[in-house]
Amino acid sequence: MSELSVKHLLGIKYLKETDIQLIFETADHFKEVINRSIKKVPSLRDITIANIFFENSTRTKLSFELAEKRLSADVLNFSASQSSVKKGETLIDTVNNILSMKVDMVVMRHPNPGAGIFLSKHVNAAIVNAGDGAHEHPTQALLDSYSIREKLGDVAGKNVVIVGDILHSRVALSNIFALKLQGANVKVCGPKTLLPKYVESLGVGVETNLRKAFEWCDVANMLRIQNERLDISYFPTTREYTQQFGINKKLLDSLDKEIVIMHPGPINRGVEITSDVADSKQSIILNQVENGVAIRMAVIYLLASKIK
Ligand code: CP
């Protein structure tokens, strides 16, 4: 397959397994490019991309911007907090005004689930979902699977546990879709109050004992508590959460195998993960960030080839 089956990247749910393989093969090429002394290719000299962020971001925003610049695209950065959205302008009006400046692609982070899907039906540009509320974060899941593939050789057949606030996590849902599509075995682990009731219908196992989850897995993806999305208390105290669902070096070293530790960031050190684990040789957290640039280059390049 030489092109994606989709015109937009709205969620992993809409991808085929062959799309993921194509993105990974393309990212392999771009990873080689960004490790050269000249880290740039002229591929998208005729493409303009707007990054519109209605929510805070460090990794995703910078990684998309760098990916676009490495591909030689023209880049517009839009932050909702400094824009006319504050004067009441709607999402569609905002984006259509940006598009009238001859923009070809929109990368959007938005607090509302489905915002990218909505936009794709109302504007004439390729849309990339950079995280929509508690729904999906497709490029994060792609870079996570790519990092597992890089570390362990393959994703198929690997046991992956996703730990923490599954209920409010777009990273969890996109990872579940991506990992299942590639043939991994997936479990989620966390307080029952933070595990969605429907999660088993996604083909995922549930484990509420962290040690048992770690004894089962090859890879543990530790998530932070999404405090900005918690409307009520889901566990008694942060201290109690950490005792039951946080990873520390003593627990990691007590396992009879070396598991791979992942985290999408931002990390709350001392809550879901201690510093000695986050910075240990078993952690691939910064490799995930590095791979994010190559994965986003691949996604943008492949989507742009469909609008040329
Ligand atoms: N992983 C991730 O989405 O991080 P940011 O919120 O900093 O973009």
Short mmCIF file of C-alpha atoms and ligand atoms in Angstrom, two decimals:
data_model
loop_
_atom_site.label_atom_id
_atom_site.label_comp_id
_atom_site.label_asym_id
_atom_site.label_seq_id
_atom_site.Cartn_x
_atom_site.Cartn_y
_atom_site.Cartn_z
CA MET A 1 0.00 0.00 0.00
CA SER A 2 1.41 3.41 -0.92
CA GLU A 3 -1.29 5.74 0.37
CA LEU A 4 -3.47 6.08 3.44
CA SER A 5 -7.09 4.90 3.32
CA VAL A 6 -8.19 8.19 4.98
CA LYS A 7 -8.09 11.90 4.01
CA HIS A 8 -7.94 13.08 7.64
CA LEU A 9 -6.38 11.65 10.80
CA LEU A 10 -9.33 11.94 13.18
CA GLY A 11 -8.71 8.85 15.29
CA ILE A 12 -7.05 5.43 15.24
CA LYS A 13 -10.59 4.02 15.07
CA TYR A 14 -10.76 5.06 11.41
CA LEU A 15 -7.42 3.50 10.39
CA LYS A 16 -6.64 0.07 8.98
CA GLU A 17 -3.66 -1.99 10.13
CA THR A 18 -2.05 -1.35 6.72
CA ASP A 19 -2.32 2.43 7.36
CA ILE A 20 -0.33 2.00 10.56
CA GLN A 21 2.34 -0.06 8.80
CA LEU A 22 2.61 2.58 6.04
CA ILE A 23 2.97 5.35 8.64
CA PHE A 24 5.70 3.35 10.43
CA GLU A 25 7.64 2.62 7.21
CA THR A 26 7.43 6.30 6.26
CA ALA A 27 8.50 7.31 9.78
CA ASP A 28 11.52 4.96 9.52
CA HIS A 29 12.66 7.02 6.53
CA PHE A 30 12.05 10.36 8.27
CA LYS A 31 13.78 9.19 11.46
CA GLU A 32 16.88 8.62 9.36
CA VAL A 33 16.45 12.11 7.84
CA ILE A 34 16.17 13.91 11.20
CA ASN A 35 19.35 12.22 12.41
CA ARG A 36 21.38 13.59 9.47
CA SER A 37 23.40 16.80 9.76
CA ILE A 38 20.87 18.44 7.38
CA LYS A 39 17.59 17.49 9.02
CA LYS A 40 15.27 18.92 6.41
CA VAL A 41 13.66 17.70 3.16
CA PRO A 42 11.86 19.89 0.57
CA SER A 43 8.85 17.53 0.28
CA LEU A 44 6.10 19.97 1.37
CA ARG A 45 7.41 23.32 0.05
CA ASP A 46 3.99 23.99 -1.52
CA ILE A 47 1.90 23.13 1.58
CA THR A 48 0.71 25.46 4.35
CA ILE A 49 -0.31 24.01 7.71
CA ALA A 50 -2.11 25.74 10.60
CA ASN A 51 -1.63 24.38 14.12
CA ILE A 52 -4.65 25.47 16.12
CA PHE A 53 -4.55 24.68 19.80
CA PHE A 54 -7.54 25.33 22.07
CA GLU A 55 -5.84 23.44 24.95
CA ASN A 56 -2.37 23.56 26.47
CA SER A 57 0.37 21.43 24.97
CA THR A 58 4.15 21.15 25.07
CA ARG A 59 5.14 17.92 23.29
CA THR A 60 2.41 17.67 20.65
CA LYS A 61 2.50 21.32 19.59
CA LEU A 62 6.29 21.55 19.33
CA SER A 63 6.57 18.14 17.71
CA PHE A 64 4.02 18.97 14.99
CA GLU A 65 5.66 22.33 14.34
CA LEU A 66 9.10 20.76 14.06
CA ALA A 67 7.76 17.94 11.83
CA GLU A 68 6.16 20.51 9.50
CA LYS A 69 9.34 22.60 9.35
CA ARG A 70 11.51 19.53 8.71
CA LEU A 71 9.24 18.85 5.69
CA SER A 72 9.65 22.51 4.54
CA ALA A 73 5.93 23.33 4.90
CA ASP A 74 4.84 26.88 5.71
CA VAL A 75 3.53 26.92 9.29
CA LEU A 76 0.95 29.08 11.08
CA ASN A 77 0.59 28.75 14.85
CA PHE A 78 -2.72 29.71 16.42
CA SER A 79 -3.35 29.77 20.16
CA ALA A 80 -7.03 30.14 21.08
CA SER A 81 -6.23 32.01 24.29
CA GLN A 82 -4.70 34.91 22.27
CA SER A 83 -7.27 34.91 19.46
CA SER A 84 -10.70 36.27 18.51
CA VAL A 85 -12.24 33.06 19.90
CA LYS A 86 -12.13 35.08 23.12
CA LYS A 87 -14.50 37.58 21.42
CA GLY A 88 -17.02 34.84 20.65
CA GLU A 89 -15.96 33.68 17.16
CA THR A 90 -17.12 30.10 16.42
CA LEU A 91 -14.82 27.18 15.58
CA ILE A 92 -16.05 26.97 11.96
CA ASP A 93 -15.72 30.73 11.41
CA THR A 94 -12.26 30.70 12.97
CA VAL A 95 -11.03 27.84 10.80
CA ASN A 96 -12.68 29.13 7.60
CA ASN A 97 -10.96 32.50 8.13
CA ILE A 98 -7.64 30.71 8.53
CA LEU A 99 -8.33 28.58 5.43
CA SER A 100 -9.15 31.64 3.31
CA MET A 101 -5.46 32.51 3.72
CA LYS A 102 -4.83 29.39 1.53
CA VAL A 103 -4.08 26.87 4.26
CA ASP A 104 -4.08 23.19 3.19
CA MET A 105 -4.04 21.33 6.49
CA VAL A 106 -5.21 21.97 10.05
CA VAL A 107 -3.70 20.29 13.10
CA MET A 108 -6.12 20.85 15.96
CA ARG A 109 -6.21 20.19 19.70
CA HIS A 110 -9.59 20.88 21.25
CA PRO A 111 -11.21 20.11 24.63
CA ASN A 112 -14.41 18.77 23.02
CA PRO A 113 -14.54 15.10 21.95
CA GLY A 114 -15.32 14.89 18.23
CA ALA A 115 -14.23 18.47 17.44
CA GLY A 116 -11.97 17.25 14.60
CA ILE A 117 -14.70 15.05 13.14
CA PHE A 118 -17.11 18.01 13.20
CA LEU A 119 -14.55 20.27 11.54
CA SER A 120 -13.76 17.74 8.80
CA LYS A 121 -17.41 17.85 7.73
CA HIS A 122 -17.55 21.64 7.51
CA VAL A 123 -14.24 22.87 6.12
CA ASN A 124 -12.19 22.13 3.02
CA ALA A 125 -8.81 21.05 4.44
CA ALA A 126 -7.12 17.92 5.74
CA ILE A 127 -7.68 17.71 9.50
CA VAL A 128 -5.28 16.11 11.97
CA ASN A 129 -6.59 15.48 15.48
CA ALA A 130 -3.91 16.48 18.00
CA GLY A 131 -6.14 15.43 20.92
CA ASP A 132 -9.89 16.00 21.32
CA GLY A 133 -10.99 16.00 24.95
CA ALA A 134 -11.18 12.49 26.44
CA HIS A 135 -11.75 10.96 22.99
CA GLU A 136 -8.62 10.27 20.86
CA HIS A 137 -4.98 11.31 20.51
CA PRO A 138 -4.02 9.33 17.38
CA THR A 139 -0.47 10.58 16.82
CA GLN A 140 0.39 9.80 20.46
CA ALA A 141 -0.79 6.20 20.02
CA LEU A 142 1.14 5.90 16.75
CA LEU A 143 4.37 7.13 18.33
CA ASP A 144 3.78 4.86 21.33
CA SER A 145 3.38 1.75 19.14
CA TYR A 146 6.31 2.84 16.98
CA SER A 147 8.46 3.11 20.13
CA ILE A 148 7.40 -0.40 21.25
CA ARG A 149 8.24 -1.73 17.77
CA GLU A 150 11.64 0.00 17.94
CA LYS A 151 12.41 -1.37 21.41
CA LEU A 152 10.97 -4.90 21.14
CA GLY A 153 11.04 -5.53 17.37
CA ASP A 154 7.28 -5.90 16.97
CA VAL A 155 3.98 -4.92 18.56
CA ALA A 156 2.08 -8.10 17.63
CA GLY A 157 1.91 -10.60 20.49
CA LYS A 158 3.30 -8.20 23.11
CA ASN A 159 1.53 -7.78 26.46
CA VAL A 160 0.86 -4.10 27.15
CA VAL A 161 -0.75 -2.71 30.30
CA ILE A 162 -2.07 0.85 30.39
CA VAL A 163 -2.15 2.10 33.99
CA GLY A 164 -4.09 4.96 35.54
CA ASP A 165 -6.94 7.24 34.59
CA ILE A 166 -8.35 5.28 31.65
CA LEU A 167 -11.78 6.93 31.95
CA HIS A 168 -10.60 10.43 31.00
CA SER A 169 -7.67 9.49 28.77
CA ARG A 170 -7.61 10.02 25.01
CA VAL A 171 -4.16 8.41 25.05
CA ALA A 172 -5.64 5.21 26.51
CA LEU A 173 -8.43 4.91 23.95
CA SER A 174 -6.19 5.59 20.95
CA ASN A 175 -3.56 3.18 22.32
CA ILE A 176 -6.15 0.45 22.81
CA PHE A 177 -7.35 0.82 19.19
CA ALA A 178 -3.78 0.92 17.82
CA LEU A 179 -2.41 -1.96 19.90
CA LYS A 180 -5.40 -4.23 19.21
CA LEU A 181 -5.20 -3.48 15.47
CA GLN A 182 -1.56 -4.62 15.49
CA GLY A 183 -2.24 -7.83 17.44
CA ALA A 184 -0.96 -6.86 20.90
CA ASN A 185 -2.61 -8.15 24.09
CA VAL A 186 -3.88 -5.23 26.16
CA LYS A 187 -4.92 -4.83 29.80
CA VAL A 188 -5.90 -1.72 31.69
CA CYS A 189 -5.15 -1.22 35.38
CA GLY A 190 -6.38 1.45 37.78
CA PRO A 191 -8.98 2.21 40.41
CA LYS A 192 -12.37 0.77 39.38
CA THR A 193 -13.77 4.32 39.38
CA LEU A 194 -11.31 5.29 36.61
CA LEU A 195 -11.96 2.27 34.37
CA PRO A 196 -14.83 2.75 31.89
CA LYS A 197 -17.59 0.12 32.16
CA TYR A 198 -17.40 -0.58 28.40
CA VAL A 199 -13.63 -1.16 28.33
CA GLU A 200 -13.83 -4.98 28.11
CA SER A 201 -16.01 -4.66 25.00
CA LEU A 202 -12.89 -3.20 23.28
CA GLY A 203 -11.15 -6.57 23.72
CA VAL A 204 -9.13 -5.38 26.70
CA GLY A 205 -8.54 -7.22 30.01
CA VAL A 206 -8.99 -5.51 33.37
CA GLU A 207 -6.55 -5.88 36.28
CA THR A 208 -6.90 -3.87 39.48
CA ASN A 209 -3.74 -5.31 41.12
CA LEU A 210 -0.71 -3.39 39.84
CA ARG A 211 1.86 -6.07 40.72
CA LYS A 212 -0.12 -8.73 38.85
CA ALA A 213 -0.41 -6.37 35.87
CA PHE A 214 3.36 -5.86 35.84
CA GLU A 215 4.02 -9.61 36.20
CA TRP A 216 1.88 -10.15 33.07
CA CYS A 217 3.16 -7.37 30.82
CA ASP A 218 6.14 -6.66 28.56
CA VAL A 219 5.33 -2.94 28.48
CA ALA A 220 3.68 -0.64 31.04
CA ASN A 221 2.28 2.67 29.80
CA MET A 222 1.81 4.88 32.88
CA LEU A 223 -0.79 7.65 32.56
CA ARG A 224 -1.21 10.72 34.66
CA ILE A 225 -4.47 11.55 36.45
CA GLN A 226 -6.30 13.99 34.17
CA ASN A 227 -7.08 16.45 36.98
CA GLU A 228 -8.37 19.02 34.49
CA ARG A 229 -11.16 16.58 33.51
CA LEU A 230 -12.13 15.37 37.01
CA ASP A 231 -15.42 16.88 38.10
CA ILE A 232 -15.65 14.73 41.27
CA SER A 233 -13.25 12.72 43.47
CA TYR A 234 -12.49 9.29 41.96
CA PHE A 235 -10.14 8.08 44.74
CA PRO A 236 -9.66 9.08 48.38
CA THR A 237 -6.27 10.85 48.21
CA THR A 238 -3.34 11.23 45.80
CA ARG A 239 -1.13 9.49 48.38
CA GLU A 240 -3.42 6.44 48.38
CA TYR A 241 -3.53 6.44 44.56
CA THR A 242 0.27 6.46 44.43
CA GLN A 243 0.51 3.60 46.94
CA GLN A 244 -1.82 1.39 44.86
CA PHE A 245 -1.22 2.47 41.26
CA GLY A 246 2.11 4.32 41.18
CA ILE A 247 5.31 2.67 39.98
CA ASN A 248 8.49 2.98 42.04
CA LYS A 249 11.98 1.47 41.70
CA LYS A 250 11.44 -1.06 44.51
CA LEU A 251 8.41 -2.51 42.72
CA LEU A 252 10.14 -2.42 39.32
CA ASP A 253 13.26 -4.18 40.64
CA SER A 254 11.23 -6.82 42.48
CA LEU A 255 9.88 -8.20 39.16
CA ASP A 256 11.69 -11.22 37.74
CA LYS A 257 11.97 -9.60 34.28
CA GLU A 258 12.74 -6.19 32.77
CA ILE A 259 9.58 -4.49 31.57
CA VAL A 260 9.59 -1.41 29.31
CA ILE A 261 8.26 1.76 30.95
CA MET A 262 6.38 4.34 28.88
CA HIS A 263 4.59 7.60 29.68
CA PRO A 264 2.99 10.03 27.20
CA GLY A 265 3.82 13.05 29.38
CA PRO A 266 3.41 15.36 31.09
CA ILE A 267 4.70 13.33 34.05
CA ASN A 268 3.57 14.02 37.60
CA ARG A 269 6.76 12.79 39.26
CA GLY A 270 6.07 11.07 42.56
CA VAL A 271 2.40 10.42 41.73
CA GLU A 272 2.04 7.79 38.95
CA ILE A 273 5.81 7.32 38.54
CA THR A 274 8.85 8.07 40.67
CA SER A 275 11.81 9.96 39.21
CA ASP A 276 14.16 6.97 39.50
CA VAL A 277 11.80 4.91 37.30
CA ALA A 278 11.07 7.73 34.82
CA ASP A 279 14.81 8.27 34.38
CA SER A 280 15.81 4.57 34.50
CA LYS A 281 17.27 2.59 31.60
CA GLN A 282 13.98 0.68 31.34
CA SER A 283 12.16 3.93 30.56
CA ILE A 284 11.70 4.91 26.89
CA ILE A 285 9.85 8.15 27.69
CA LEU A 286 12.26 10.44 25.83
CA ASN A 287 12.50 7.98 22.90
CA GLN A 288 8.72 8.38 22.59
CA VAL A 289 9.17 12.16 22.31
CA GLU A 290 11.94 11.76 19.73
CA ASN A 291 9.83 9.33 17.69
CA GLY A 292 6.92 11.79 17.80
CA VAL A 293 8.64 14.04 15.27
CA ALA A 294 9.23 11.21 12.73
CA ILE A 295 5.69 9.87 13.19
CA ARG A 296 4.14 13.33 12.71
CA MET A 297 6.32 13.93 9.64
CA ALA A 298 5.00 10.64 8.23
CA VAL A 299 1.35 11.47 8.98
CA ILE A 300 1.58 14.98 7.50
CA TYR A 301 3.53 13.78 4.43
CA LEU A 302 1.06 10.98 3.71
CA LEU A 303 -2.03 13.18 4.20
CA ALA A 304 -0.50 15.97 2.08
CA SER A 305 0.07 13.52 -0.78
CA LYS A 306 -3.72 13.06 -0.89
CA ILE A 307 -4.47 16.77 -1.29
CA LYS A 308 -1.86 17.53 -3.96
N1 CP B 1 1.56 13.75 25.35
C1 CP B 1 1.02 14.96 25.11
O1 CP B 1 -0.01 15.08 24.40
O2 CP B 1 1.65 15.99 25.72
P1 CP B 1 1.26 17.54 25.55
O3 CP B 1 -0.08 17.72 26.24
O4 CP B 1 2.36 18.31 26.20
O5 CP B 1 1.13 17.82 24.09
#
